mmCIF file of C-alpha atoms and ligand atoms in Angstrom:
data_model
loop_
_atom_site.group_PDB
_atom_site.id
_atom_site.type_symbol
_atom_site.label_atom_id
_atom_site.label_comp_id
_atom_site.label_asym_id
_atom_site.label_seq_id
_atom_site.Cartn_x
_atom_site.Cartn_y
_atom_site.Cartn_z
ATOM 1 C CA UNK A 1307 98.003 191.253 35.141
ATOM 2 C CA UNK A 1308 95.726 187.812 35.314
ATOM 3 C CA UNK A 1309 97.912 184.425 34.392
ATOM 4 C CA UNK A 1310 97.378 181.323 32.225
ATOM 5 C CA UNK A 1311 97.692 177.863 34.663
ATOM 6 C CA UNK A 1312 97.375 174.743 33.333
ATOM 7 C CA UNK A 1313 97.008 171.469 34.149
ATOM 8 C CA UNK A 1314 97.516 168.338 31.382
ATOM 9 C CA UNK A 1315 99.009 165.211 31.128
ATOM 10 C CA UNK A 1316 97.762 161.999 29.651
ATOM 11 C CA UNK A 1317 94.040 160.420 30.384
ATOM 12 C CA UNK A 1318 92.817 160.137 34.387
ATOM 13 C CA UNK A 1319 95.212 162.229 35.447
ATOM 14 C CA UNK A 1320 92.962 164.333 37.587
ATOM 15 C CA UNK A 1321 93.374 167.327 34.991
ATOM 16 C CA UNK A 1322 89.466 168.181 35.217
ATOM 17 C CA UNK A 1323 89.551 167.921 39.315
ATOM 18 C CA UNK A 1324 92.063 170.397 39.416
ATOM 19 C CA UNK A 1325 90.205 172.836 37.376
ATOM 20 C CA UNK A 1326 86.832 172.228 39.232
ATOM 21 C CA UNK A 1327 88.518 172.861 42.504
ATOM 22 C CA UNK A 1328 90.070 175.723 41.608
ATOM 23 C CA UNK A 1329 86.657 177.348 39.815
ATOM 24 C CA UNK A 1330 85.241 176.151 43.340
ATOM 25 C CA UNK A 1331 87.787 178.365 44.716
ATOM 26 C CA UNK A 1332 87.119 181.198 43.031
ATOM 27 C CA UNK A 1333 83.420 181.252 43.353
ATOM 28 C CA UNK A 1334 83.866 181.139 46.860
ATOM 29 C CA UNK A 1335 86.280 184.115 46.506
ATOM 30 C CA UNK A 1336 82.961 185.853 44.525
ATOM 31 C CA UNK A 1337 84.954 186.152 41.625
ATOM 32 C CA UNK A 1338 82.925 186.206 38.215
ATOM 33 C CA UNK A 1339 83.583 182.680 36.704
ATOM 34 C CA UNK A 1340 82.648 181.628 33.073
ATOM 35 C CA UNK A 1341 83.339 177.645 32.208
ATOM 36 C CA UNK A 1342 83.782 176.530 29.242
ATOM 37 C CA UNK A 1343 84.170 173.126 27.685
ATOM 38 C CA UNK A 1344 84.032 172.184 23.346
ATOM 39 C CA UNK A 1345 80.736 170.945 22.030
ATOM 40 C CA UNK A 1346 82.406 167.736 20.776
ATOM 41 C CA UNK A 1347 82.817 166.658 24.425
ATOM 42 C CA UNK A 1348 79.566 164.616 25.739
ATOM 43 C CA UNK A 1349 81.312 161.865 27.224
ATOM 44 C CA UNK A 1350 79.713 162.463 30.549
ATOM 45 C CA UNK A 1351 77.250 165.155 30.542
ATOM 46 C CA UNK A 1352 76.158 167.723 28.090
ATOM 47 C CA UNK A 1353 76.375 171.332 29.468
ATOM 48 C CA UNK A 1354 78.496 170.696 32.320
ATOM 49 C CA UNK A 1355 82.131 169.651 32.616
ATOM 50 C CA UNK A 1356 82.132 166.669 35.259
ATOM 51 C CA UNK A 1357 85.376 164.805 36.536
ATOM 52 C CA UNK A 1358 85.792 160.893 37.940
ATOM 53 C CA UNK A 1359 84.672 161.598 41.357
ATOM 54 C CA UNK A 1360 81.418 163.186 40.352
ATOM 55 C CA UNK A 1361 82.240 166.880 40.741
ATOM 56 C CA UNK A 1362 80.010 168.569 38.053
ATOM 57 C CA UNK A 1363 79.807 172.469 37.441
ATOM 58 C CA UNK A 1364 77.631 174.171 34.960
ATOM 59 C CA UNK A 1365 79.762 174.874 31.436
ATOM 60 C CA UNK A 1366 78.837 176.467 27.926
ATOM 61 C CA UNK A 1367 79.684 175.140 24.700
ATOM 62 C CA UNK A 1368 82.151 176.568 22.274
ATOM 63 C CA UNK A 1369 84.245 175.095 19.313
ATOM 64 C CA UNK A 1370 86.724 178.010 18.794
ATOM 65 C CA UNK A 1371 88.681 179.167 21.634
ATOM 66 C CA UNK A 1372 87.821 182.733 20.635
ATOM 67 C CA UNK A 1373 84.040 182.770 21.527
ATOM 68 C CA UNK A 1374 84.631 183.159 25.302
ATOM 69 C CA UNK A 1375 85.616 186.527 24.437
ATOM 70 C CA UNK A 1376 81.930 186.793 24.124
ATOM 71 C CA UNK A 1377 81.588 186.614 27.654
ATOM 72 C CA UNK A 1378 82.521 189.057 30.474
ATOM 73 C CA UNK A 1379 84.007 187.278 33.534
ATOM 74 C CA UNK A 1380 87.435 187.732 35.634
ATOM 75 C CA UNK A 1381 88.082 184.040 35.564
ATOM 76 C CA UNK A 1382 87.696 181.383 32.849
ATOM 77 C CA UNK A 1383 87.934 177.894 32.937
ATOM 78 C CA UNK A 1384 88.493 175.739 29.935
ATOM 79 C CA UNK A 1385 87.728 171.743 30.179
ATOM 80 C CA UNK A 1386 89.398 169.467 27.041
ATOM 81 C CA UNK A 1387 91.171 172.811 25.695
ATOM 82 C CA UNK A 1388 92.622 169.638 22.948
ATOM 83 C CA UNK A 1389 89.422 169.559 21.055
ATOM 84 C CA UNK A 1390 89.133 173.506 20.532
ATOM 85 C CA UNK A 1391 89.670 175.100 17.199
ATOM 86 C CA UNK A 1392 91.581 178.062 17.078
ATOM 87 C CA UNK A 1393 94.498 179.592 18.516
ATOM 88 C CA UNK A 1394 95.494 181.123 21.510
ATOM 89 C CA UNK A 1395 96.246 184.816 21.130
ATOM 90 C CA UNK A 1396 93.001 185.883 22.531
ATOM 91 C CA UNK A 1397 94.008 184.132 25.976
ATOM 92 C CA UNK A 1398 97.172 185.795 26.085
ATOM 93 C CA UNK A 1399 96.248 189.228 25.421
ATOM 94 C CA UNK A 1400 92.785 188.773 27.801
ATOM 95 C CA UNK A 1401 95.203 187.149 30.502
ATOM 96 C CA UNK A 1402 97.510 191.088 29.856
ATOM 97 C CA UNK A 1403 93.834 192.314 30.409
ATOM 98 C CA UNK A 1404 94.055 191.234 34.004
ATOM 99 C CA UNK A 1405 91.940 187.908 33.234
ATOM 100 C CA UNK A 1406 92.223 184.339 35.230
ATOM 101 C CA UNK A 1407 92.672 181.682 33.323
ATOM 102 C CA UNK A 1408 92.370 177.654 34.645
ATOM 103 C CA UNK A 1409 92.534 175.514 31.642
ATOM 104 C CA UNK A 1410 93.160 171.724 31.478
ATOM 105 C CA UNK A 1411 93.740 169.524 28.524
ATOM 106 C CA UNK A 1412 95.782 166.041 27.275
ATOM 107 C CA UNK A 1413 98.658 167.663 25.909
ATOM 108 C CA UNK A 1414 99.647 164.471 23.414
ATOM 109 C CA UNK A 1415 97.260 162.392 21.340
ATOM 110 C CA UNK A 1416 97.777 158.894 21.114
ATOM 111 C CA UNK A 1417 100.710 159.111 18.432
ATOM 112 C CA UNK A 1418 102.184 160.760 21.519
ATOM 113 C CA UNK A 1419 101.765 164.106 18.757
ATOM 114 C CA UNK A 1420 100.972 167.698 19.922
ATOM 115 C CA UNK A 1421 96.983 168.002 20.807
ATOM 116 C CA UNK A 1422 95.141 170.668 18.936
ATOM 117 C CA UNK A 1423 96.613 173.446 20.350
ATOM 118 C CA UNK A 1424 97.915 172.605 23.236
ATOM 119 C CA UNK A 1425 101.577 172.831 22.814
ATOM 120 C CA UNK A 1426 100.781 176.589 21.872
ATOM 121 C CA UNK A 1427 99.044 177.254 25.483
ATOM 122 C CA UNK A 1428 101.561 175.533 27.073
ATOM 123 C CA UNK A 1429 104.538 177.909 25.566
ATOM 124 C CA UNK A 1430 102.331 180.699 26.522
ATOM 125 C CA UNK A 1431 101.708 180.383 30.667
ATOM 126 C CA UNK A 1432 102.337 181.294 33.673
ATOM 127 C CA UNK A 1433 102.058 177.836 35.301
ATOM 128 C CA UNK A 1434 102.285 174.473 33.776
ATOM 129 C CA UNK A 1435 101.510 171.651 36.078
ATOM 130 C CA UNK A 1436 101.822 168.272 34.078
ATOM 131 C CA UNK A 1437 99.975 165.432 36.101
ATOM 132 C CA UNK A 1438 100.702 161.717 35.672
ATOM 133 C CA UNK A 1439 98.301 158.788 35.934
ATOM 134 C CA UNK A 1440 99.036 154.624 37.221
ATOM 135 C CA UNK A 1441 99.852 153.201 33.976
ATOM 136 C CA UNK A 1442 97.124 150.362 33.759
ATOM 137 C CA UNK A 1443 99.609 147.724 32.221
ATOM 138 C CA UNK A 1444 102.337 147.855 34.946
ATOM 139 C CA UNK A 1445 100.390 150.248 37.817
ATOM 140 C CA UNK A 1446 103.352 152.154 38.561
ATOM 141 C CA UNK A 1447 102.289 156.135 38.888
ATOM 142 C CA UNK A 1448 104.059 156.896 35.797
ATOM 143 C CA UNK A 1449 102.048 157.102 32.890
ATOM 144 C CA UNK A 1450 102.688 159.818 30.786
ATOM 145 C CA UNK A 1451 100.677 158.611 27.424
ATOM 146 C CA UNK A 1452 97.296 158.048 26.343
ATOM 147 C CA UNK A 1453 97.139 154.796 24.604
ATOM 148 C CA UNK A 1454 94.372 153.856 21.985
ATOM 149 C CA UNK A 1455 93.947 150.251 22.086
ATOM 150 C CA UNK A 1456 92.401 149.886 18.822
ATOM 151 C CA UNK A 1457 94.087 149.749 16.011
ATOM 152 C CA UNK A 1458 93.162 153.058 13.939
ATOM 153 C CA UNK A 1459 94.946 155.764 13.061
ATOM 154 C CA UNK A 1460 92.191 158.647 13.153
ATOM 155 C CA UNK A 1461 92.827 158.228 17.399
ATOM 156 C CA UNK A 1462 93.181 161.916 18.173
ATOM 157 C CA UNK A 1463 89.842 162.964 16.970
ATOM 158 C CA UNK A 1464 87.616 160.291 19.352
ATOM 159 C CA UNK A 1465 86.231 161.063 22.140
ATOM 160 C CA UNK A 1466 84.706 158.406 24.283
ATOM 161 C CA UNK A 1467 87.350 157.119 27.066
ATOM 162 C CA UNK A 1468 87.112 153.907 27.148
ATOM 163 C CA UNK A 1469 89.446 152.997 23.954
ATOM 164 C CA UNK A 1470 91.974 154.820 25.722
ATOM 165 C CA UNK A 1471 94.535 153.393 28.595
ATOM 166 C CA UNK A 1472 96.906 155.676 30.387
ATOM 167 C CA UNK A 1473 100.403 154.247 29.944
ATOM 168 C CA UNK A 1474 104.071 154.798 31.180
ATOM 169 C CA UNK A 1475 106.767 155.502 28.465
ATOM 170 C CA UNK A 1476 107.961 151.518 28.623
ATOM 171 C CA UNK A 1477 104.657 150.370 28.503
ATOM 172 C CA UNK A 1478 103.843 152.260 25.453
ATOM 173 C CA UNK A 1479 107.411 150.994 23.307
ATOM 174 C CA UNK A 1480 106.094 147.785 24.432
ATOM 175 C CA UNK A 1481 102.457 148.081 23.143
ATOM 176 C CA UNK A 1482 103.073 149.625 20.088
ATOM 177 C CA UNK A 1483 105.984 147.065 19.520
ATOM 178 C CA UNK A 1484 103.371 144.614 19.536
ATOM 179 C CA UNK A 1485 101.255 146.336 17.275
ATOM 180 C CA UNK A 1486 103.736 146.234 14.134
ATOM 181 C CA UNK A 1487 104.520 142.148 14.747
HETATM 182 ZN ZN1 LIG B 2704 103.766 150.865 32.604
#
């Protein structure tokens, strides 16, 4: 039997370092690694998925979650699983298949809704390890949401970073509370 481990929470968490070290990990191990990250994602670098300190590993492209069945490997890695089309059947019955699975992803878009489909994966592994960030309002290590700071609606679709704060659950009431007056 392989297993499904995941790693989310909201914005500069450290979601993609986890999944880099642990690819790391297995290369070392001379497992057979495929990486994988969606096509939408360019924020930092094309065909690799890269995390804040600068750790960078080769990656493919793919919009649907079922085209790494296209590839043989015993261990796959998944970078911003939120943007993927799809669903995730095909991990769970590869994962029966004896495959390794390392995935990480923000599990809530900024209307603190259900990313893509994240909240599937999550129901669906082995290990869930949900990471938290220093909210940047009140820099206590408790942020738990993703907050866009500008005011439109289509948030959960956009991809550059820097729109986005990491917030902790008082922070957020507060910000949005401000955004109604
Ligand atoms: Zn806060």
């Amino acid at each position: 039997m392989g297993d499904i481990n995941v790693y989310t929470g909201p914005m500069k968490c450290g979601k993609s370092n986890k999944i880099i070290a642990e690819a790391k990990r297995q290369m070392i191990a001379g497992k057979k690694i495929m990486i994988f990250k969606p096509g939408i994602d360019t924020r930092f670098a094309k065909d690799y998925i890269v995390d804040r300190n600068g750790n960078k590993l080769k990656s493919e492209n793919i919009t649907n979650i079922e085209e790494i069945q296209n590839y043989d490997a015993d261990v796959y890695v998944i970078d911003e699983f939120q943007f993927l089309k799809g669903n995730v059947d095909c991990i769970e019955k590869m994962a029966e298949k004896g495959k390794k699975f390392y995935i990480a992803g923000l599990n809530l878009t900024s209307e603190r809704k259900p990313f893509g489909q994240m909240g599937d994966l999550l129901c669906v592994s082995d290990n869930v390890q949900t990471m938290t960030s220093i909210c940047e309002v009140c820099k206590r290590d408790n942020a738990i949401f993703s907050f866009y700071k500008l005011d439109d609606k289509d948030g959960d679709i956009r991809i550059g970073d820097a729109e986005y704060i990491p917030v902790c659950r008082e922070c957020y009431n507060e910000l949005k509370s401000r955004e109604k007056e």
